[in-house]
Amino acid sequence: MGAITTGLNVQAIREDFPILKTLVHNKPLVYFDNAASTQKPKIVLDTEYHYYSSQYANIHRGVHYLSQIGTELYEKTRHIVKDFIGANSEREIIFTKGTTNSINLLAYSWSSAFLKPGDEILITGMEHHSNIVPWQLACQRHGATLKVVPLQEDGSINIDEVKNMISEKTRLFSFTYVSNALGTINPVKEMTAIAHQAGAHVLIDAAQAIQHIAINVQELNCDFLAFSGHKIYGPTGTGILYGKEALLDAMPPFEGGGDMIKDVKFEQTSFNELPFKFEAGTPNIAGTIALGTAIEYVEKIGLDNIFAYEEELLKYGTEQLQQINGLTIYGNSIHKSSVLSFLLDGAHPYDVGVILDHLGIAIRTGHHCTQPIMDYFCIPGTCRASIAFYNTKEEIDLLVTGIQRASKMLL
Ligand code: 7TS
């Protein structure tokens, strides 16, 4: 394969990310841990700095100048997110601490409103722990049952199996858009339609999709969608829960405190309107403002351009890795995004990770918070190289050389 042909100016993009100039163990950093978290462009860092250095105050509560500026900037991010995912209104955009927090909010609040004894919640065999454990806890609290659509050998799920497992008892189908451990892209629109036919609500975990795939929640018709700011080049401790307004309206508050109330009496409290009903306490103001900047940055590059470039890089990486003796790739679905999960026969993933680290190459090793996937394949974990749009073909070549070096040392 020749040079990458899609229309991104990756060298210029790399200049936007100060950390990519860092040396690790005296080698230029090759960062392939993007599924765990993405690096931040300077414009995002500058937004936080500028906010703290010249605009900072608490929001939603002050008549004074700085508080109003902060409130405007914070609410501007809500508007940016609303447009970015094609929501109907800002009332459908809840700020959270991240995907995990968004799912826990739902698992508490949605379940209180909609889950009864005997009901079922359906998930898939490729979920991150944060889309498993909150539902286990909710099922325990409400006397419901958690069901799991099984994984298949290539890392996909069988849509007929989804149809078989959904019933009139299913209240919610919660699934990931893209698997963080295998890279599988699920047919989320179809899965949503099947769930709706059975009368179930749908949550899409978009933690690994939002930074790679253009998403329109109205087109998908999902009821809820969750993602984290730090995976889309924004700050940690920021995240989004999208929900259809009528459903959010029907749900009780998650946390109580400042900002989420209308009127507090010791006898009884009434709650604020959406989205503030779900936003108790002082939030990550600077981070949320900078998340808006991150999303604008991604939109400027264009998610369709990003997807095409990353797809080419993934294809190149897959071809190169397949040529390494004794290397097995986990996750071979035809619809895949940005993740190369692999094992070298006879080598522990941790040892491969340590050798690559000494070469300046950052990958993740282990179960990637998806232990049921590892159990399915009867492996302790994998090595995972995950791609972002600032990665290059040359970096893939360095990864391949590094794996070959590890193979010689360990086997
Ligand atoms: N869902 C998926 C599909 C994820 O990949 C992750 C994080 C989460 C939920 C949780 O996101 P958080 O921002 O609330 O932590 N995944 C990973 C990963 O693959 N490596 O580190 C974190």
Short mmCIF file of C-alpha atoms and ligand atoms in Angstrom, two decimals:
data_model
loop_
_atom_site.label_atom_id
_atom_site.label_comp_id
_atom_site.label_asym_id
_atom_site.label_seq_id
_atom_site.Cartn_x
_atom_site.Cartn_y
_atom_site.Cartn_z
CA MET A 1 0.00 0.00 0.00
CA GLY A 2 1.28 3.49 -0.84
CA ALA A 3 0.83 6.71 1.09
CA ILE A 4 -2.47 7.34 2.79
CA THR A 5 -4.67 8.94 0.17
CA THR A 6 -7.55 10.49 2.11
CA GLY A 7 -7.70 14.24 2.47
CA LEU A 8 -6.32 14.98 5.94
CA ASN A 9 -3.21 17.08 6.40
CA VAL A 10 -1.95 14.91 9.22
CA GLN A 11 1.39 16.67 9.61
CA ALA A 12 -0.44 19.96 10.18
CA ILE A 13 -2.87 18.26 12.56
CA ARG A 14 0.05 16.81 14.55
CA GLU A 15 1.33 20.36 15.11
CA ASP A 16 -1.92 21.06 16.98
CA PHE A 17 -1.07 18.44 19.65
CA PRO A 18 1.88 19.59 21.81
CA ILE A 19 2.28 16.20 23.52
CA LEU A 20 3.12 14.48 20.24
CA LYS A 21 6.55 16.13 20.43
CA THR A 22 7.28 14.44 23.76
CA LEU A 23 10.14 11.97 24.10
CA VAL A 24 9.43 8.75 26.00
CA HIS A 25 12.52 6.79 27.09
CA ASN A 26 14.41 9.11 24.72
CA LYS A 27 12.29 8.03 21.75
CA PRO A 28 9.63 10.10 20.00
CA LEU A 29 6.25 9.24 21.50
CA VAL A 30 4.12 6.93 19.36
CA TYR A 31 0.71 7.14 20.97
CA PHE A 32 -1.57 4.22 20.24
CA ASP A 33 -3.70 4.30 23.40
CA ASN A 34 -6.44 6.47 21.97
CA ALA A 35 -9.31 4.19 22.98
CA ALA A 36 -8.32 4.75 26.62
CA SER A 37 -8.09 8.50 26.08
CA THR A 38 -7.19 10.89 23.31
CA GLN A 39 -4.59 13.64 23.47
CA LYS A 40 -5.63 17.29 23.55
CA PRO A 41 -5.09 19.94 20.87
CA LYS A 42 -3.55 23.21 22.06
CA ILE A 43 -6.77 25.08 21.38
CA VAL A 44 -8.53 22.95 24.02
CA LEU A 45 -5.74 23.56 26.55
CA ASP A 46 -5.85 27.29 25.74
CA THR A 47 -9.61 27.43 26.28
CA GLU A 48 -9.24 26.04 29.81
CA TYR A 49 -6.30 28.34 30.57
CA HIS A 50 -8.13 31.38 29.25
CA TYR A 51 -11.26 30.56 31.20
CA TYR A 52 -9.40 30.13 34.49
CA SER A 53 -7.06 33.08 33.93
CA SER A 54 -9.53 35.71 32.77
CA GLN A 55 -13.16 34.55 32.82
CA TYR A 56 -13.55 32.32 35.85
CA ALA A 57 -16.49 32.34 38.28
CA ASN A 58 -19.21 29.89 39.27
CA ILE A 59 -22.16 29.62 36.89
CA HIS A 60 -25.97 29.72 36.91
CA ARG A 61 -26.09 31.73 40.11
CA GLY A 62 -24.43 35.09 39.83
CA VAL A 63 -25.69 38.40 38.52
CA HIS A 64 -22.12 39.60 38.24
CA TYR A 65 -20.22 39.92 34.98
CA LEU A 66 -17.90 36.91 35.24
CA SER A 67 -20.63 34.55 36.37
CA GLN A 68 -22.73 35.54 33.38
CA ILE A 69 -19.80 35.06 30.97
CA GLY A 70 -19.11 31.61 32.47
CA THR A 71 -22.78 30.64 32.20
CA GLU A 72 -22.91 31.74 28.57
CA LEU A 73 -19.77 29.79 27.65
CA TYR A 74 -20.96 26.71 29.51
CA GLU A 75 -24.37 26.80 27.85
CA LYS A 76 -22.70 27.39 24.49
CA THR A 77 -21.15 23.91 24.79
CA ARG A 78 -24.64 22.49 25.31
CA HIS A 79 -25.68 24.14 22.06
CA ILE A 80 -22.57 22.81 20.27
CA VAL A 81 -23.27 19.26 21.51
CA LYS A 82 -26.94 19.51 20.56
CA ASP A 83 -26.03 20.42 16.98
CA PHE A 84 -23.13 17.93 16.87
CA ILE A 85 -25.36 14.93 17.62
CA GLY A 86 -28.51 16.31 16.01
CA ALA A 87 -30.64 16.49 19.16
CA ASN A 88 -33.97 18.30 19.17
CA SER A 89 -33.22 20.74 21.93
CA GLU A 90 -30.67 21.71 24.59
CA ARG A 91 -33.03 20.24 27.19
CA GLU A 92 -32.03 16.80 25.90
CA ILE A 93 -28.32 17.36 26.61
CA ILE A 94 -27.27 16.52 30.19
CA PHE A 95 -23.72 17.31 31.26
CA THR A 96 -22.10 14.47 33.21
CA LYS A 97 -18.61 13.40 34.28
CA GLY A 98 -18.30 10.90 31.43
CA THR A 99 -19.86 7.79 29.92
CA THR A 100 -19.72 5.82 33.17
CA ASN A 101 -21.49 8.61 35.03
CA SER A 102 -24.08 8.96 32.23
CA ILE A 103 -24.91 5.25 32.35
CA ASN A 104 -25.09 5.23 36.15
CA LEU A 105 -27.45 8.22 36.04
CA LEU A 106 -29.72 6.26 33.72
CA ALA A 107 -29.39 3.00 35.60
CA TYR A 108 -30.59 4.77 38.72
CA SER A 109 -33.10 7.26 37.37
CA TRP A 110 -34.52 5.48 34.31
CA SER A 111 -34.80 2.24 36.29
CA SER A 112 -36.71 3.99 39.08
CA ALA A 113 -39.26 5.18 36.54
CA PHE A 114 -39.47 2.25 34.14
CA LEU A 115 -38.10 -1.01 35.60
CA LYS A 116 -40.35 -3.43 37.48
CA PRO A 117 -39.95 -6.94 38.91
CA GLY A 118 -39.96 -9.54 36.12
CA ASP A 119 -38.72 -7.06 33.48
CA GLU A 120 -35.58 -7.66 31.42
CA ILE A 121 -32.67 -5.53 30.32
CA LEU A 122 -30.71 -6.68 27.30
CA ILE A 123 -27.04 -5.92 26.66
CA THR A 124 -24.45 -7.57 24.39
CA GLY A 125 -21.44 -9.76 25.09
CA MET A 126 -19.03 -6.98 24.06
CA GLU A 127 -19.95 -4.32 26.60
CA HIS A 128 -17.49 -2.31 28.66
CA HIS A 129 -17.89 -2.98 32.40
CA SER A 130 -19.58 0.40 32.73
CA ASN A 131 -22.42 -0.84 30.53
CA ILE A 132 -22.73 -4.08 32.52
CA VAL A 133 -22.32 -3.39 36.22
CA PRO A 134 -24.78 -0.45 36.55
CA TRP A 135 -27.47 -2.67 34.95
CA GLN A 136 -26.62 -5.59 37.24
CA LEU A 137 -27.09 -3.25 40.20
CA ALA A 138 -30.33 -1.85 38.76
CA CYS A 139 -31.68 -5.36 38.14
CA GLN A 140 -30.84 -6.33 41.72
CA ARG A 141 -32.64 -3.25 43.05
CA HIS A 142 -35.77 -3.74 40.96
CA GLY A 143 -36.07 -7.54 40.70
CA ALA A 144 -35.34 -7.52 36.96
CA THR A 145 -33.15 -9.83 34.87
CA LEU A 146 -30.08 -8.98 32.78
CA LYS A 147 -29.81 -10.85 29.47
CA VAL A 148 -26.83 -10.90 27.14
CA VAL A 149 -26.72 -11.27 23.35
CA PRO A 150 -23.75 -13.60 22.85
CA LEU A 151 -20.56 -12.66 21.04
CA GLN A 152 -19.46 -14.47 17.88
CA GLU A 153 -15.97 -15.60 16.92
CA ASP A 154 -15.29 -12.58 14.67
CA GLY A 155 -16.26 -10.19 17.46
CA SER A 156 -19.69 -9.29 16.12
CA ILE A 157 -23.16 -10.19 17.33
CA ASN A 158 -25.81 -12.03 15.31
CA ILE A 159 -28.77 -9.79 14.59
CA ASP A 160 -31.11 -12.81 14.48
CA GLU A 161 -30.01 -13.58 18.01
CA VAL A 162 -31.03 -10.04 18.99
CA LYS A 163 -34.48 -10.66 17.49
CA ASN A 164 -34.73 -13.97 19.39
CA MET A 165 -33.74 -12.49 22.72
CA ILE A 166 -35.88 -9.37 22.69
CA SER A 167 -39.36 -9.92 24.06
CA GLU A 168 -42.27 -7.99 25.50
CA LYS A 169 -40.44 -8.29 28.83
CA THR A 170 -37.47 -6.27 27.54
CA ARG A 171 -37.60 -2.71 28.89
CA LEU A 172 -34.20 -1.55 27.66
CA PHE A 173 -31.62 -2.64 25.08
CA SER A 174 -28.27 -1.06 25.98
CA PHE A 175 -25.34 -1.63 23.66
CA THR A 176 -22.08 -0.17 22.53
CA TYR A 177 -21.76 1.46 19.12
CA VAL A 178 -18.10 0.42 18.80
CA SER A 179 -16.34 -2.21 20.91
CA ASN A 180 -13.35 -0.75 22.77
CA ALA A 181 -11.61 -4.14 22.93
CA LEU A 182 -12.34 -5.50 19.43
CA GLY A 183 -13.22 -2.46 17.31
CA THR A 184 -16.51 -4.00 16.09
CA ILE A 185 -18.98 -1.44 14.76
CA ASN A 186 -22.50 -2.56 15.61
CA PRO A 187 -25.49 -2.04 13.30
CA VAL A 188 -26.97 0.35 15.84
CA LYS A 189 -29.80 1.71 13.71
CA GLU A 190 -31.10 -1.78 13.04
CA MET A 191 -30.65 -2.81 16.67
CA THR A 192 -32.58 0.28 17.77
CA ALA A 193 -35.44 -0.47 15.38
CA ILE A 194 -35.70 -4.07 16.61
CA ALA A 195 -35.83 -2.90 20.23
CA HIS A 196 -38.47 -0.30 19.47
CA GLN A 197 -40.64 -2.88 17.69
CA ALA A 198 -40.66 -4.85 20.93
CA GLY A 199 -41.50 -1.71 22.93
CA ALA A 200 -38.07 -1.43 24.60
CA HIS A 201 -36.05 1.74 25.12
CA VAL A 202 -32.54 2.02 23.68
CA LEU A 203 -29.28 3.34 25.13
CA ILE A 204 -26.28 3.59 22.83
CA ASP A 205 -22.87 3.70 24.52
CA ALA A 206 -21.02 5.95 22.07
CA ALA A 207 -17.78 6.19 24.09
CA GLN A 208 -15.80 4.66 21.22
CA ALA A 209 -17.89 6.04 18.36
CA ILE A 210 -18.28 9.75 18.97
CA GLN A 211 -14.65 10.49 17.97
CA HIS A 212 -14.73 8.31 14.83
CA ILE A 213 -18.23 8.25 13.34
CA ALA A 214 -20.70 11.06 12.54
CA ILE A 215 -23.73 10.55 14.79
CA ASN A 216 -27.25 11.90 14.47
CA VAL A 217 -29.45 10.77 17.34
CA GLN A 218 -32.69 11.54 15.51
CA GLU A 219 -31.61 9.50 12.53
CA LEU A 220 -30.60 6.61 14.79
CA ASN A 221 -33.79 7.20 16.78
CA CYS A 222 -32.09 6.01 19.99
CA ASP A 223 -33.74 7.05 23.24
CA PHE A 224 -30.46 7.70 25.05
CA LEU A 225 -26.82 8.08 24.05
CA ALA A 226 -23.76 8.47 26.27
CA PHE A 227 -20.20 9.59 25.62
CA SER A 228 -17.10 10.98 27.35
CA GLY A 229 -15.39 14.28 26.59
CA HIS A 230 -11.89 12.91 27.09
CA LYS A 231 -12.24 10.45 24.22
CA ILE A 232 -13.09 13.18 21.74
CA TYR A 233 -10.00 15.31 22.40
CA GLY A 234 -11.65 17.15 25.31
CA PRO A 235 -10.95 17.22 29.05
CA THR A 236 -11.41 14.37 31.51
CA GLY A 237 -14.34 14.63 33.91
CA THR A 238 -16.71 15.79 31.17
CA GLY A 239 -19.40 13.81 29.40
CA ILE A 240 -22.83 13.79 27.87
CA LEU A 241 -26.06 11.96 28.37
CA TYR A 242 -28.50 12.58 25.54
CA GLY A 243 -32.10 11.56 26.18
CA LYS A 244 -35.42 12.12 24.45
CA GLU A 245 -37.15 14.91 26.30
CA ALA A 246 -40.36 13.03 27.12
CA LEU A 247 -38.37 10.21 28.72
CA LEU A 248 -36.05 12.52 30.67
CA ASP A 249 -39.15 14.37 31.88
CA ALA A 250 -40.63 11.13 33.18
CA MET A 251 -37.48 10.25 35.13
CA PRO A 252 -36.76 11.30 38.74
CA PRO A 253 -33.57 13.23 39.63
CA PHE A 254 -30.36 11.25 40.12
CA GLU A 255 -28.45 13.42 42.59
CA GLY A 256 -29.91 16.11 44.81
CA GLY A 257 -28.29 19.46 45.56
CA GLY A 258 -27.81 22.95 44.22
CA ASP A 259 -28.94 23.88 40.71
CA MET A 260 -31.28 20.92 40.27
CA ILE A 261 -34.10 22.43 42.35
CA LYS A 262 -36.87 24.93 41.76
CA ASP A 263 -38.05 25.38 45.33
CA VAL A 264 -36.78 23.78 48.55
CA LYS A 265 -38.86 23.45 51.70
CA PHE A 266 -38.11 21.03 54.52
CA GLU A 267 -41.47 19.42 53.81
CA GLN A 268 -41.05 19.11 50.06
CA THR A 269 -38.79 20.12 47.19
CA SER A 270 -39.73 20.78 43.60
CA PHE A 271 -37.20 20.24 40.87
CA ASN A 272 -35.69 22.37 38.15
CA GLU A 273 -36.62 21.89 34.50
CA LEU A 274 -34.53 19.92 32.02
CA PRO A 275 -31.62 19.63 31.70
CA PHE A 276 -30.79 21.14 35.12
CA LYS A 277 -32.91 18.58 36.99
CA PHE A 278 -30.04 16.13 36.39
CA GLU A 279 -27.15 18.51 37.11
CA ALA A 280 -26.69 18.89 40.86
CA GLY A 281 -23.79 20.90 42.25
CA THR A 282 -20.94 22.87 40.71
CA PRO A 283 -19.86 21.04 37.57
CA ASN A 284 -16.58 20.88 35.65
CA ILE A 285 -17.16 24.32 34.16
CA ALA A 286 -13.78 24.86 32.49
CA GLY A 287 -13.69 21.29 31.19
CA THR A 288 -17.16 21.53 29.72
CA ILE A 289 -16.36 24.83 28.01
CA ALA A 290 -13.20 23.24 26.58
CA LEU A 291 -15.25 20.22 25.44
CA GLY A 292 -17.14 22.64 23.22
CA THR A 293 -13.83 23.76 21.73
CA ALA A 294 -12.78 20.12 21.19
CA ILE A 295 -15.99 19.31 19.35
CA GLU A 296 -15.65 22.41 17.17
CA TYR A 297 -12.09 21.33 16.39
CA VAL A 298 -13.24 17.84 15.35
CA GLU A 299 -16.08 19.30 13.28
CA LYS A 300 -13.63 21.52 11.43
CA ILE A 301 -11.60 18.48 10.38
CA GLY A 302 -14.84 16.62 9.65
CA LEU A 303 -15.86 13.24 10.99
CA ASP A 304 -16.29 11.79 7.51
CA ASN A 305 -12.68 12.73 6.72
CA ILE A 306 -11.56 11.33 10.06
CA PHE A 307 -13.42 8.06 9.51
CA ALA A 308 -11.99 7.59 6.00
CA TYR A 309 -8.42 8.31 7.13
CA GLU A 310 -8.61 6.08 10.20
CA GLU A 311 -10.18 3.31 8.17
CA GLU A 312 -7.24 3.36 5.77
CA LEU A 313 -4.81 3.34 8.67
CA LEU A 314 -6.66 0.42 10.29
CA LYS A 315 -6.58 -1.52 7.02
CA TYR A 316 -2.86 -0.89 6.63
CA GLY A 317 -2.19 -1.84 10.26
CA THR A 318 -4.25 -5.02 9.94
CA GLU A 319 -2.37 -6.08 6.82
CA GLN A 320 0.99 -5.42 8.46
CA LEU A 321 0.14 -7.20 11.71
CA GLN A 322 -1.20 -10.22 9.83
CA GLN A 323 2.28 -10.74 8.42
CA ILE A 324 3.88 -11.18 11.83
CA ASN A 325 4.49 -14.84 12.69
CA GLY A 326 2.52 -16.12 15.65
CA LEU A 327 0.33 -13.02 15.93
CA THR A 328 -3.44 -13.41 16.32
CA ILE A 329 -5.79 -10.48 15.84
CA TYR A 330 -8.92 -10.48 18.02
CA GLY A 331 -11.89 -8.75 16.44
CA ASN A 332 -12.24 -9.44 12.73
CA SER A 333 -15.69 -8.10 12.03
CA ILE A 334 -16.05 -6.60 8.55
CA HIS A 335 -17.34 -3.42 10.19
CA LYS A 336 -14.51 -2.22 12.39
CA SER A 337 -13.07 1.00 13.72
CA SER A 338 -9.67 2.03 14.98
CA VAL A 339 -8.74 -0.88 17.24
CA LEU A 340 -6.03 -3.49 16.69
CA SER A 341 -6.28 -6.06 19.48
CA PHE A 342 -3.74 -8.86 19.26
CA LEU A 343 -1.69 -11.51 21.04
CA LEU A 344 1.69 -12.99 20.25
CA ASP A 345 1.59 -16.75 20.74
CA GLY A 346 3.44 -17.67 23.93
CA ALA A 347 3.99 -14.06 25.09
CA HIS A 348 2.10 -12.34 27.89
CA PRO A 349 0.49 -9.10 26.66
CA TYR A 350 2.03 -7.20 29.58
CA ASP A 351 5.58 -8.16 28.48
CA VAL A 352 4.87 -7.04 24.91
CA GLY A 353 3.51 -3.75 26.29
CA VAL A 354 6.63 -3.15 28.39
CA ILE A 355 8.98 -3.76 25.45
CA LEU A 356 6.95 -1.43 23.22
CA ASP A 357 6.94 1.19 25.97
CA HIS A 358 10.74 1.17 26.01
CA LEU A 359 10.58 1.96 22.30
CA GLY A 360 8.33 4.96 23.04
CA ILE A 361 5.20 3.18 21.83
CA ALA A 362 2.13 3.45 24.07
CA ILE A 363 -0.44 0.67 23.76
CA ARG A 364 -2.80 -0.77 26.35
CA THR A 365 -2.57 -4.31 27.63
CA GLY A 366 -5.06 -6.30 29.71
CA HIS A 367 -8.78 -6.92 29.61
CA HIS A 368 -9.70 -3.31 28.70
CA CYS A 369 -12.60 -3.39 31.19
CA THR A 370 -14.27 -6.07 29.07
CA GLN A 371 -13.56 -9.24 31.05
CA PRO A 372 -16.48 -11.17 29.49
CA ILE A 373 -14.88 -10.73 26.04
CA MET A 374 -11.60 -12.16 27.33
CA ASP A 375 -13.50 -15.05 28.94
CA TYR A 376 -15.25 -15.73 25.62
CA PHE A 377 -11.88 -16.05 23.85
CA CYS A 378 -10.33 -17.86 26.89
CA ILE A 379 -7.46 -15.34 27.10
CA PRO A 380 -6.27 -13.15 29.99
CA GLY A 381 -6.22 -10.01 27.87
CA THR A 382 -4.82 -8.57 24.67
CA CYS A 383 -2.37 -5.95 23.46
CA ARG A 384 -4.40 -3.11 22.03
CA ALA A 385 -3.18 -0.45 19.64
CA SER A 386 -5.94 2.10 19.07
CA ILE A 387 -5.82 4.71 16.35
CA ALA A 388 -6.60 8.43 16.18
CA PHE A 389 -6.44 10.79 13.21
CA TYR A 390 -3.04 12.14 14.29
CA ASN A 391 -1.47 8.68 13.89
CA THR A 392 0.46 7.87 10.74
CA LYS A 393 1.44 4.99 8.54
CA GLU A 394 5.04 5.49 9.71
CA GLU A 395 3.90 4.99 13.30
CA ILE A 396 2.20 1.74 12.28
CA ASP A 397 5.54 0.67 10.80
CA LEU A 398 7.26 1.49 14.12
CA LEU A 399 4.63 -0.57 15.94
CA VAL A 400 5.23 -3.53 13.64
CA THR A 401 9.02 -3.31 14.09
CA GLY A 402 8.47 -3.09 17.85
CA ILE A 403 6.25 -6.17 17.92
CA GLN A 404 8.81 -8.07 15.87
CA ARG A 405 11.49 -7.02 18.37
CA ALA A 406 9.27 -8.19 21.26
CA SER A 407 8.67 -11.47 19.48
CA LYS A 408 12.44 -12.10 19.16
CA MET A 409 13.04 -11.21 22.80
CA LEU A 410 10.17 -13.18 24.30
CA LEU A 411 9.86 -16.29 22.17
N1 7TS B 1 -17.91 2.42 27.26
C1 7TS B 1 -16.94 2.10 26.39
C2 7TS B 1 -17.28 1.39 25.12
C3 7TS B 1 -15.62 2.46 26.69
O1 7TS B 1 -14.66 2.16 25.82
C4 7TS B 1 -15.33 3.14 27.90
C5 7TS B 1 -13.92 3.48 28.29
C6 7TS B 1 -16.39 3.46 28.74
C7 7TS B 1 -17.67 3.08 28.40
C8 7TS B 1 -16.19 4.23 30.00
O2 7TS B 1 -15.78 5.54 29.71
P1 7TS B 1 -15.32 6.53 30.87
O3 7TS B 1 -14.84 7.74 30.14
O4 7TS B 1 -16.51 6.81 31.71
O5 7TS B 1 -14.25 5.83 31.64
N2 7TS B 1 -12.95 2.66 27.73
C9 7TS B 1 -11.66 2.59 28.08
C10 7TS B 1 -10.74 1.79 27.40
O6 7TS B 1 -10.98 1.10 26.43
N3 7TS B 1 -9.54 1.92 27.99
O7 7TS B 1 -9.65 2.77 29.01
C11 7TS B 1 -10.96 3.19 29.09
#
